[in-house]
Every structure is written in structure tokens, then in C-alpha cells.
Coordinates of C-alpha atoms in Angstrom, one line a residue:
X1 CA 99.3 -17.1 174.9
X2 CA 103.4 -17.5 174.5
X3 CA 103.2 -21.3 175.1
X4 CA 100.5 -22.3 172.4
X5 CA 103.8 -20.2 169.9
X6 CA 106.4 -22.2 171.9
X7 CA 104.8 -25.5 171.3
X8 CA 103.8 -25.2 167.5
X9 CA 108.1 -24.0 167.5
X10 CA 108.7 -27.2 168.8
X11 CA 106.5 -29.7 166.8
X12 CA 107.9 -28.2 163.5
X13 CA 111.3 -28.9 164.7
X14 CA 110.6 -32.0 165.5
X15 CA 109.1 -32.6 161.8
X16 CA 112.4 -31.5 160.6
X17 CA 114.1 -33.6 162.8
X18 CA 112.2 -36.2 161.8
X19 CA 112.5 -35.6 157.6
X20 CA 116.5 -35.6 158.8
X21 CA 116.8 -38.9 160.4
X22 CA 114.3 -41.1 159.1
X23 CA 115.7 -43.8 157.3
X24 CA 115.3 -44.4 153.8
X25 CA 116.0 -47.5 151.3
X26 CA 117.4 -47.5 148.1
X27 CA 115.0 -48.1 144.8
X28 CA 115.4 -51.8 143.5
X29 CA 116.9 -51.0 139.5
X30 CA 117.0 -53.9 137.6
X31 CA 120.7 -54.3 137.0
X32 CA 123.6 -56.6 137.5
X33 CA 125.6 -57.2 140.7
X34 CA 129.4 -56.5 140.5
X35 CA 129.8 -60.2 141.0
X36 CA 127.6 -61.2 137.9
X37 CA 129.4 -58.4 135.7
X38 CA 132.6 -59.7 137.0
X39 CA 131.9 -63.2 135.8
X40 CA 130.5 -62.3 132.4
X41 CA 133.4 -59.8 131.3
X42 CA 135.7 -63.1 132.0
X43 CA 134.2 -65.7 130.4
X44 CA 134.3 -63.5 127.0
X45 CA 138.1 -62.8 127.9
X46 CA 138.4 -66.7 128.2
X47 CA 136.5 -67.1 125.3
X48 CA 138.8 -64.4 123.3
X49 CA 142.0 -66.5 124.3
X50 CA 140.6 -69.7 123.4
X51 CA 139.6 -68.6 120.0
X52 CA 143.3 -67.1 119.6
X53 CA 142.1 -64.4 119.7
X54 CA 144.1 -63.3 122.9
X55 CA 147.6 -64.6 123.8
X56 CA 147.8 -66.5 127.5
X57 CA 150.2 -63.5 128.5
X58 CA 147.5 -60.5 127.7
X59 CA 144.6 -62.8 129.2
X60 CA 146.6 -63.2 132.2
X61 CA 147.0 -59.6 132.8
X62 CA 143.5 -58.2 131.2
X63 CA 142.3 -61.1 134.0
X64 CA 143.9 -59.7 136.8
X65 CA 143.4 -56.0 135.9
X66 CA 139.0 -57.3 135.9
X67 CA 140.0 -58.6 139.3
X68 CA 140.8 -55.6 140.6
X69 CA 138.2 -53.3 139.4
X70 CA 136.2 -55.9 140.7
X71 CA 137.3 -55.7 144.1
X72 CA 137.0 -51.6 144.0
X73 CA 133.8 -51.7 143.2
X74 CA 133.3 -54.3 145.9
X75 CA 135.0 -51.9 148.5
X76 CA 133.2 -49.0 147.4
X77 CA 129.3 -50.9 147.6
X78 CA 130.5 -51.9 151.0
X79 CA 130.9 -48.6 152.1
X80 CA 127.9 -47.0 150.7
X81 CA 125.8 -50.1 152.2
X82 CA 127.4 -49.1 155.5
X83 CA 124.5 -47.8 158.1
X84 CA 123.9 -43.9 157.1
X85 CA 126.0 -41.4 159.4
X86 CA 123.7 -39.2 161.7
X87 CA 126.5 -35.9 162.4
X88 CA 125.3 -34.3 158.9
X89 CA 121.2 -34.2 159.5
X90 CA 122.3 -33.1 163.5
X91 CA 124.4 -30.4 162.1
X92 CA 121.4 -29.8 159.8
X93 CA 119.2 -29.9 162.5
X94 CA 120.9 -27.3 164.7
X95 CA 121.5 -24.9 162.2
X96 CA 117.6 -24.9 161.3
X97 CA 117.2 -24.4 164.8
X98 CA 119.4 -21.5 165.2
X99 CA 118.2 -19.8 162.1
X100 CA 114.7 -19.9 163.4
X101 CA 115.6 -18.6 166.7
X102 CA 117.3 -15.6 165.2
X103 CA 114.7 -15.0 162.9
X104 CA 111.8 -14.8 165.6
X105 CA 113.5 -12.7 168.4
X106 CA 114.3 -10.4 165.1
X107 CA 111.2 -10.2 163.9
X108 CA 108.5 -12.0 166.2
X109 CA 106.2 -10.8 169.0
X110 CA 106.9 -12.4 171.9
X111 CA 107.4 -9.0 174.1
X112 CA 104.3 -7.8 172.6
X113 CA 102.2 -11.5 173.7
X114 CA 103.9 -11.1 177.0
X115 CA 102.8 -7.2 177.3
X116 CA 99.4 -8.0 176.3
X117 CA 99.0 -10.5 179.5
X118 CA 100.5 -8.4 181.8
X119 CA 98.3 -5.9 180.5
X120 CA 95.0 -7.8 180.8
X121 CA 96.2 -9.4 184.4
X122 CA 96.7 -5.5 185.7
X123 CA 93.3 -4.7 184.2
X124 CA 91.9 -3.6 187.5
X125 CA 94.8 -2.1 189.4
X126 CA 95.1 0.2 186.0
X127 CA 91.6 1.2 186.5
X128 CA 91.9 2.0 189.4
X129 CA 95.1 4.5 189.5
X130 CA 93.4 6.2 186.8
X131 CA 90.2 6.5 188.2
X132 CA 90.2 6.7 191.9
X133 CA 93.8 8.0 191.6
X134 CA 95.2 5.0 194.0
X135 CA 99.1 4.5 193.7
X136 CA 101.4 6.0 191.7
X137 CA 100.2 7.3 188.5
X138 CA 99.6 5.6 185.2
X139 CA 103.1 6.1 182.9
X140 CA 103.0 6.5 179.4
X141 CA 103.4 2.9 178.9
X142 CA 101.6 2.1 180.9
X143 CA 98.6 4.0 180.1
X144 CA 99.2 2.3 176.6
X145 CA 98.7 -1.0 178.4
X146 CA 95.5 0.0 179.4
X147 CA 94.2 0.8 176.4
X148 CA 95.2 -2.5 175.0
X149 CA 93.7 -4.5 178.2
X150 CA 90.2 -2.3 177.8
X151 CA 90.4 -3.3 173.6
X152 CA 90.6 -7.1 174.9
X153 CA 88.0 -6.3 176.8
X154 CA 85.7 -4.9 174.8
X155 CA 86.2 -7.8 172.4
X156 CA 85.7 -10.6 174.5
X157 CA 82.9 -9.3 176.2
X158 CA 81.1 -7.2 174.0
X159 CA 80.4 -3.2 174.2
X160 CA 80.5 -2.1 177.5
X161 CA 80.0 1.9 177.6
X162 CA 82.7 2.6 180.9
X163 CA 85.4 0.7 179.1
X164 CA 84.2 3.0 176.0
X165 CA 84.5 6.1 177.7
X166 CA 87.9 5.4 179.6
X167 CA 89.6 4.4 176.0
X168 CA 88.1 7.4 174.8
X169 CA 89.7 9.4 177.6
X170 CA 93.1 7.7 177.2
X171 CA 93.1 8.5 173.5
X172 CA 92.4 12.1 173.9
X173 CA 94.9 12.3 176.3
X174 CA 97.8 10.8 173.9
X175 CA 96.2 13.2 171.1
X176 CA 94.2 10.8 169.1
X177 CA 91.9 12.6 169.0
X178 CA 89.4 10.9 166.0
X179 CA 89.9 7.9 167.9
X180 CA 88.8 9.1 171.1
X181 CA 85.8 10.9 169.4
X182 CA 84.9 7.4 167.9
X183 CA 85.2 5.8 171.3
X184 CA 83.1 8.0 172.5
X185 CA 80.2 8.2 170.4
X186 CA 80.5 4.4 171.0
X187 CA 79.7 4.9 174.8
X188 CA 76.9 7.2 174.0
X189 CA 74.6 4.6 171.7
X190 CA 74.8 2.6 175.3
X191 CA 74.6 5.5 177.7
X192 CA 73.3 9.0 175.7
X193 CA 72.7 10.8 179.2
X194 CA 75.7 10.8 181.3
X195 CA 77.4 13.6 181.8
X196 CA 80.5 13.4 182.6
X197 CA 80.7 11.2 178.7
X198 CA 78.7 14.3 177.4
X199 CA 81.9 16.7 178.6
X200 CA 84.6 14.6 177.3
X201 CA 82.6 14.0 173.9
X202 CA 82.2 17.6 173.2
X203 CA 85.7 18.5 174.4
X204 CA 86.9 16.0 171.8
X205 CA 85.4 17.4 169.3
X206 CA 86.1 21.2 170.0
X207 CA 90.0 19.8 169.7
X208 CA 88.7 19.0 165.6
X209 CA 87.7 22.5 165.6
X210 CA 85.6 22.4 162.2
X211 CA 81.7 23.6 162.2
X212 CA 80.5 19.9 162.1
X213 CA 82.3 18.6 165.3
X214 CA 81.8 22.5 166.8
X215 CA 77.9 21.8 166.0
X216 CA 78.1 18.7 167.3
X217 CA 79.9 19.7 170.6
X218 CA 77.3 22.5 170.8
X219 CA 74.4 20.2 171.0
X220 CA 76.5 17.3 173.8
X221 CA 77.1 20.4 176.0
X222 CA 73.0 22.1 175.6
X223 CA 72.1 18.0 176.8
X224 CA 74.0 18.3 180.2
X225 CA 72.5 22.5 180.3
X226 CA 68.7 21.5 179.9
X227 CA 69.6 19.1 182.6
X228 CA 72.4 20.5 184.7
X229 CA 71.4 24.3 183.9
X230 CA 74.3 25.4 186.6
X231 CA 76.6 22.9 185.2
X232 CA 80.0 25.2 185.4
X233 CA 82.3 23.0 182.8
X234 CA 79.1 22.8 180.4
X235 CA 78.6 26.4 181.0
X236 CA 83.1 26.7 180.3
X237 CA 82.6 24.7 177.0
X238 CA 79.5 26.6 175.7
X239 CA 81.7 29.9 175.9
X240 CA 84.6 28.0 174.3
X241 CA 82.5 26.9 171.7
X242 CA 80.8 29.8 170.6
X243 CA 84.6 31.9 170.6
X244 CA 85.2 29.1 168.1
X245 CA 82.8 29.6 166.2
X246 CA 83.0 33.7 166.3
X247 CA 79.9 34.0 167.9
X248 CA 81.7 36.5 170.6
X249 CA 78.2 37.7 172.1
X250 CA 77.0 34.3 173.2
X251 CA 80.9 33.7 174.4
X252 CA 81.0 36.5 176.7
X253 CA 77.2 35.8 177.7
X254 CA 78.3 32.3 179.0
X255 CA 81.8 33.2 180.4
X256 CA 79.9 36.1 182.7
X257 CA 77.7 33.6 183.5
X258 CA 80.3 31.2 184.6
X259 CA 81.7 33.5 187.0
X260 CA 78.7 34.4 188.5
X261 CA 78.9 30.6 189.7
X262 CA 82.8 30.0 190.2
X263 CA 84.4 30.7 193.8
X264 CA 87.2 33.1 193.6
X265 CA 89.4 30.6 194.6
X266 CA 88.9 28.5 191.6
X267 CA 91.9 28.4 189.4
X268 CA 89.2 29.0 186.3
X269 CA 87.9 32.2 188.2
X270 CA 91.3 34.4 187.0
X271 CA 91.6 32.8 183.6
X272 CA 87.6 33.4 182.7
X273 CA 88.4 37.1 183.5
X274 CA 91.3 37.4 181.4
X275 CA 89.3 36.0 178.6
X276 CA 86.3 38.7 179.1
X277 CA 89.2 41.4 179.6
X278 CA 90.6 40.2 176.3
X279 CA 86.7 40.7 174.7
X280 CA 86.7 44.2 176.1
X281 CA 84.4 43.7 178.9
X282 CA 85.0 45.2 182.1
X283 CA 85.0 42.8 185.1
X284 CA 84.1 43.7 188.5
X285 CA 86.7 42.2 190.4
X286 CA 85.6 41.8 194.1
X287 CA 87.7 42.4 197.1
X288 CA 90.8 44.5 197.0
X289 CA 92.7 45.7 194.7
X290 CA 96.7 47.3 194.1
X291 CA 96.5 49.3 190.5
X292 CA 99.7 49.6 189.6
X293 CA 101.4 51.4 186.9
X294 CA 105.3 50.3 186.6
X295 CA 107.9 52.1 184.7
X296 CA 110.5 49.4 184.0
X297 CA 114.1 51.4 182.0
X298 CA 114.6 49.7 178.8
X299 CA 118.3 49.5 179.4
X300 CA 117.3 46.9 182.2
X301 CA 115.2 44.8 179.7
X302 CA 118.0 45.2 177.6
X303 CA 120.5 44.4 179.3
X304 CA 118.7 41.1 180.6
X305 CA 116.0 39.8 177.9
X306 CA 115.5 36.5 179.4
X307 CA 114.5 37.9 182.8
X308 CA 111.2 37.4 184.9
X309 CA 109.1 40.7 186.6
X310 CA 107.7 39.6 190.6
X311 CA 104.9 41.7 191.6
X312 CA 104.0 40.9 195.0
X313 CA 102.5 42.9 198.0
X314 CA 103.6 41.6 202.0
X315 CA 102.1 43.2 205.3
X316 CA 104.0 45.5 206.5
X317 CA 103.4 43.2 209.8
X318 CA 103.0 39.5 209.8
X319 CA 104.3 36.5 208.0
X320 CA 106.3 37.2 205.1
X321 CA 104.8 35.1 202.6
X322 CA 103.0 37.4 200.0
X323 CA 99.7 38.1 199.9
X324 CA 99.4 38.7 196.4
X325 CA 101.7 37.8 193.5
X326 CA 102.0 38.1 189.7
X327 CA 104.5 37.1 187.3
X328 CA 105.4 37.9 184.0
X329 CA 108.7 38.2 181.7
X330 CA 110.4 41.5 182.1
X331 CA 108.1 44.3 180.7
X332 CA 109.8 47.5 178.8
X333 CA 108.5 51.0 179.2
X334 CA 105.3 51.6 181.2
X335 CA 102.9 49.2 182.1
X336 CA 99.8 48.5 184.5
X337 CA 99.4 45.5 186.5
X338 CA 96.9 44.4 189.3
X339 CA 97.1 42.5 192.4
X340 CA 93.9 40.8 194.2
X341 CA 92.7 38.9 196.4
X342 CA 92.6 36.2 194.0
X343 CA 96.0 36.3 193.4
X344 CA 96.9 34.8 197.0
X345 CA 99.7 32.0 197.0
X346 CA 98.2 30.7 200.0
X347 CA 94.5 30.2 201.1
X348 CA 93.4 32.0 203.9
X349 CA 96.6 34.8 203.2
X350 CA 95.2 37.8 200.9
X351 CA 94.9 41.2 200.7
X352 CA 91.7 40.9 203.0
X353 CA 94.5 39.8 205.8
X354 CA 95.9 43.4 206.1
X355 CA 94.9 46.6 206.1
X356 CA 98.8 48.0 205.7
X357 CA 101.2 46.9 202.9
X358 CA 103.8 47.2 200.6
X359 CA 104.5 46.4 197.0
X360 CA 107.2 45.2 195.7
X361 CA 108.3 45.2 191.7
X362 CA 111.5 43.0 191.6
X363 CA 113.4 41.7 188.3
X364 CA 114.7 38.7 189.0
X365 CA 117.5 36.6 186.4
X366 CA 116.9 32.9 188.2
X367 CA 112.7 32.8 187.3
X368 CA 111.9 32.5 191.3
X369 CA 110.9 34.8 194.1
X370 CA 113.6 34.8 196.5
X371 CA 115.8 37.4 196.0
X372 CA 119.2 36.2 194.6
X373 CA 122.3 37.9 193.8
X374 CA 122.2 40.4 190.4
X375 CA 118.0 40.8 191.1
X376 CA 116.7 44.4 191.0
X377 CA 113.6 45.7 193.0
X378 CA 111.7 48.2 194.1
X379 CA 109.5 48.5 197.0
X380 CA 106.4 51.1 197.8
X381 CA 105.8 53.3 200.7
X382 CA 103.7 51.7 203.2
X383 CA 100.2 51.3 201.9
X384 CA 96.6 52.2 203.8
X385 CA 93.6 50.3 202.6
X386 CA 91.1 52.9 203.4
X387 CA 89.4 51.8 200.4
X388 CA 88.6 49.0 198.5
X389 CA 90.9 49.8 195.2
X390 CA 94.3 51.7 195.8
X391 CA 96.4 53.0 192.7
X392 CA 100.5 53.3 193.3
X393 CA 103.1 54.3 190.7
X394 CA 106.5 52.6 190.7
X395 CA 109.8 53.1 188.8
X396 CA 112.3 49.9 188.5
X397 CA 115.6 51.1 187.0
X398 CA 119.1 49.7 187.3

């Protein structure tokens, strides 16, 4: 696309050039040559002296000052008769030039014609980084690229609902998110049943949050329901939507429903119980369970503000990799905090791994888990699961 610029550059210059240096020819005035002027200015002098006019000394000299003139003026016609010089339309010439070039790498979009190429060449190996997550992944600019290659696309070749979908996607990820709602409402008038369009549709418009695009998102995520009636990140929207909304009922209806569905080792499982904890409703948590009611002084909170609380529990035999961990910025005063099974760091290495234990409360000032220099802790007496939920009491104090 940069050549069709370059060439259309080059032709004006050489119109310019050619305005410069092509040669033009004087007008024809009706007028008297220097010769014939010459002549007729001394025959009246001759004729002034012969009528007495004019002594023999004046003519003499009034002749031979017309003589002179007369050869000026011959001088000077010679020289502008001379061929025409070509350095001032060169100089002319390259200063055009220059001034254009200056003005278009100011001003012009060559990067952006040589971005848009690239950009439509990569088409493919874009796709499929994003998609099937092949390669390193898709940069900001790059992402922007891709965007640009589907729009290209999408005009050459008319609507084409993937293309639709994955602009809408990239839009919603750089937080356009009207944009990506229009792009996807384009995919649906060519595909109104897929799901995996449905989700991103209705998660694009519960970003808008008003009761029209919360209506709408409603109605996309009951589609993929009547279909997919065990669909889990339908089911996740539906509760998200109706908290929106303040419908809290049907929100904690479709978020106990949801982890009815969702293995415990889903990283959703723990953050759909906090959200029914926070709507007042008690959740079963299955497996074991350390209650644990921490005293933390408030002259060690104090003292460190910016600090981090580790609560972990290790076997009293085994590896020493926790088998349950929480973290959370240094509490004051009393508190009480859990530990399950859930709450593993590593899969296969939970509570469930050992029946003896201890707990450990430790303040640490670096944010990690190791214990550095300056950290406080405090560690439990060794702990017997003889039952499924065990309650312990700790004090952390400088």
C-alpha cells in the first residue's frame, strides 16, 4: 500500500521539475530593435546640426555619447538572450523536495500503512496465539494489530460472526466496552445460539451496569440455561446479575446452585462462598476444617501497618510445604479465620493428608511465607483430627 504513496510523491515532483525547467520564449511586442532606435535618434541629431541647429562640436559628442548607450544596450540584450541558467530551478527543485519530505515523516502515515500490512500478513499467527494459546502471548500492540487485521477483514470480506466475536473480545479486554457490545451483537444477527458469544455478550453488558444492558444480559445468559441448564459460568453470571440488580434472593439461589456443581478445587469454588458468607448464608464447607480465633497486640499492628498475617497449618510429619494457607494484611485485636481443605497450595497436599498438625499465625514485613529476619509467629500445640472441624485459640504479640 506504501508504494502506490511513493509513486504519486514521485510523479508530482517530477511535474515540478518539469514546470522548473521547461523552456519558455519570450512574447513578440511590437517594438523597435536597439539598432533601429539607434539609427533614428541620429539622423534627427544630423538633421539638428544641419539645420544649425547644433554646432559640429556638440553633434560630435551627443553622437558618440548615442554610440554608447547603443552598445550597452547591445551588451545587456546579449546577455539576457544568453541560454537560461538551470542552478536556480535545481536549487528550487531540491528545496521542494526537502520541504515535502519533512512535511510527510512529520505528519504522514507511512508507520501506520506499514503496521497495517504487517498486521494483515500476521492475521493467522495472531489468531492463533490468542486462540489456541500457541507462542508467546499477544502484547498490547500487538493485540491492537489484530484488531486492525480482523476490521480489514471484515471489510473486504463481508460480516463474518468469528472475526465479530474475537474483536468483540479484544475490545472488552482494552475496556471498550460499547464497542465490544456492538461487536458482539454483530456476531449474534449471524450466529444467535452459540454460547460461548452468548457469555461474552452478556458479560459486556453487566460491565455497562444500567437496567437495559442488565435486562439484556439477563435474557443472553437464560438462552445458554434453557439449553445448557448446568452451564456453571451461565449459572456465575445469572447470580452476578441479579446482585446487580438487588435482587439478593435470586443471587444467592444461583450462587448455591453453582457450588453444588463446582469442584472444590476450582478457584471459583472459595470466592462463590465468600460471596454467600457476605449475604449471610451459612455454607457447609466440606472436608476439614481449623477455626481459629487469633489475638493479634495492637502495638504490633502498630508498629508495622504495612505488614502481611500467614496463616498456615504443616504436618507435624511429612513435607513441609503447608497444607493449608491464608493471607491477609495484619489484623488488630481479635479475629477468626479458617483453614480447609480448599485452601491447599498444592493439589493432592490438604488437610485430608494428615491426621496430626500444627498452626502457625506468623507476621511477616517482606509479603512472603518464608520466614525472614524481623517476622513474628506463633505456632499451636500439635493438633488431633479426631473430628471433622477443630477450633484453636492463638495469641501473636511482639
Amino acid at each position: 500500500m506504501i508504494w502506490p504513496v511513493l509513486i504519486a510523491a514521485l510523479c508530482m515532483l517530477l511535474f515540478t521539475a518539469l514546470c522548473l525547467f521547461w523552456p519558455r520564449r519570450a512574447a513578440n511586442l511590437p517594438q523597435q530593435t536597439p539598432s533601429q532606435l539607434f539609427e533614428e535618434r541620429l539622423q534627427l541629431l544630423a538633421l539638428a546640426r544641419d539645420s544649425g541647429e547644433l554646432a559640429e562640436q556638440d553633434f560630435d559628442s551627443a553622437a558618440q555619447e548615442l554610440k554608447s548607450q547603443f552598445l550597452q544596450k547591445t551588451q545587456s540584450a546579449a546577455v539576457l538572450s544568453a541560454k537560461p541558467s538551470w542552478q536556480l530551478p535545481a536549487v528550487l527543485l531540491v528545496i521542494v523536495a526537502v520541504l515535502v519530505g519533512a512535511i510527510y515523516s512529520l505528519s504522514g502515515h507511512y508507520q501506520q500503512l506499514a503496521d497495517w500490512q504487517q498486521a494483515q500478513q500476521n492475521l493467522k499467527q495472531y489468531g492463533e496465539r490468542a486462540l489456541s494459546n500457541q507462542g508467546e502471548p499477544l502484547s498490547e500492540q500487538e493485540i491492537e494489530w489484530f484488531a486492525l487485521a480482523l476490521r480489514t477483514r471484515l471489510a473486504k470480506e463481508g460480516d463474518d460472526a468469528v472475526a465479530w466475536m474475537l474483536l468483540g473480545r479484544i475490545r472488552l479486554s482494552q475496556g471498550a466496552v460499547e464497542q465490544a457490545v456492538a461487536a458482539f451483537e454483530r456476531a449474534l444477527r449471524l450466529t444467535p445460539e452459540r454460547t460461548p458469544l452468548l457469555l461474552s455478550y452478556a458479560q459486556a453488558l453487566i460491565l455497562l451496569a444500567d437496567d437495559a444492558s442488565l435486562a439484556r444480559a439477563g435474557r443472553a445468559v437464560a438462552k445458554i440455561l434453557t439449553k445448557e441448564p448446568k452451564n456453571s459460568d451461565a449459572l456465575s453470571l445469572m447470580a452476578l446479575i441479579a446482585y446487580e440488580k438487588g435482587d439478593l434472593a435470586e443471587a444467592t439461589s444461583a450462587w448455591q446452585l453453582l457450588l453444588t456443581q463446582l469442584p472444590q478445587d476450582d478457584p471459583r469454588y472459595s470466592a462463590v462462598q465468600q460471596r454467600l458468607k457476605e449475604l449471610g448464608v451459612k455454607v457447609e464447607v466440606a472436608g476439614r476444617i481449623i477455626n481459629v480465633r487469633l489475638n493479634v497486640a495492637p502495638e504490633l499492628k502498630q508498629a508495622n501497618p504495612d505488614a502481611s498475617l500467614f496463616l498456615f497449618a504443616r504436618a507435624v510429619d511429612g513435607a513441609a510445604l503447608p497444607l493449608a494457607v491464608q493471607r491477609i494484611p495484619l489484623p488488630e485485636g481479635k479475629v477468626e479465620l479458617q483453614l480447609t481443605e480448599q485452601m491447599a497450595m498444592q493439589a493432592g497436599w490438604s488437610l485430608a493428608n494428615s491426621d496430626q498438625v500444627q498452626v502457625v499465625a506468623r507476621m511477616s514485613l517482606s509479603g512472603t511465607v518464608e520466614q525472614r529476619p524481623g517476622d513474628i509467629q506463633t505456632v499451636s500445640d500439635t493438633l488431633q483430627f479426631t473430628q471433622q472441624s477443630l477450633t484453636i485459640s492463638l495469641t501473636l504479640e511482639p
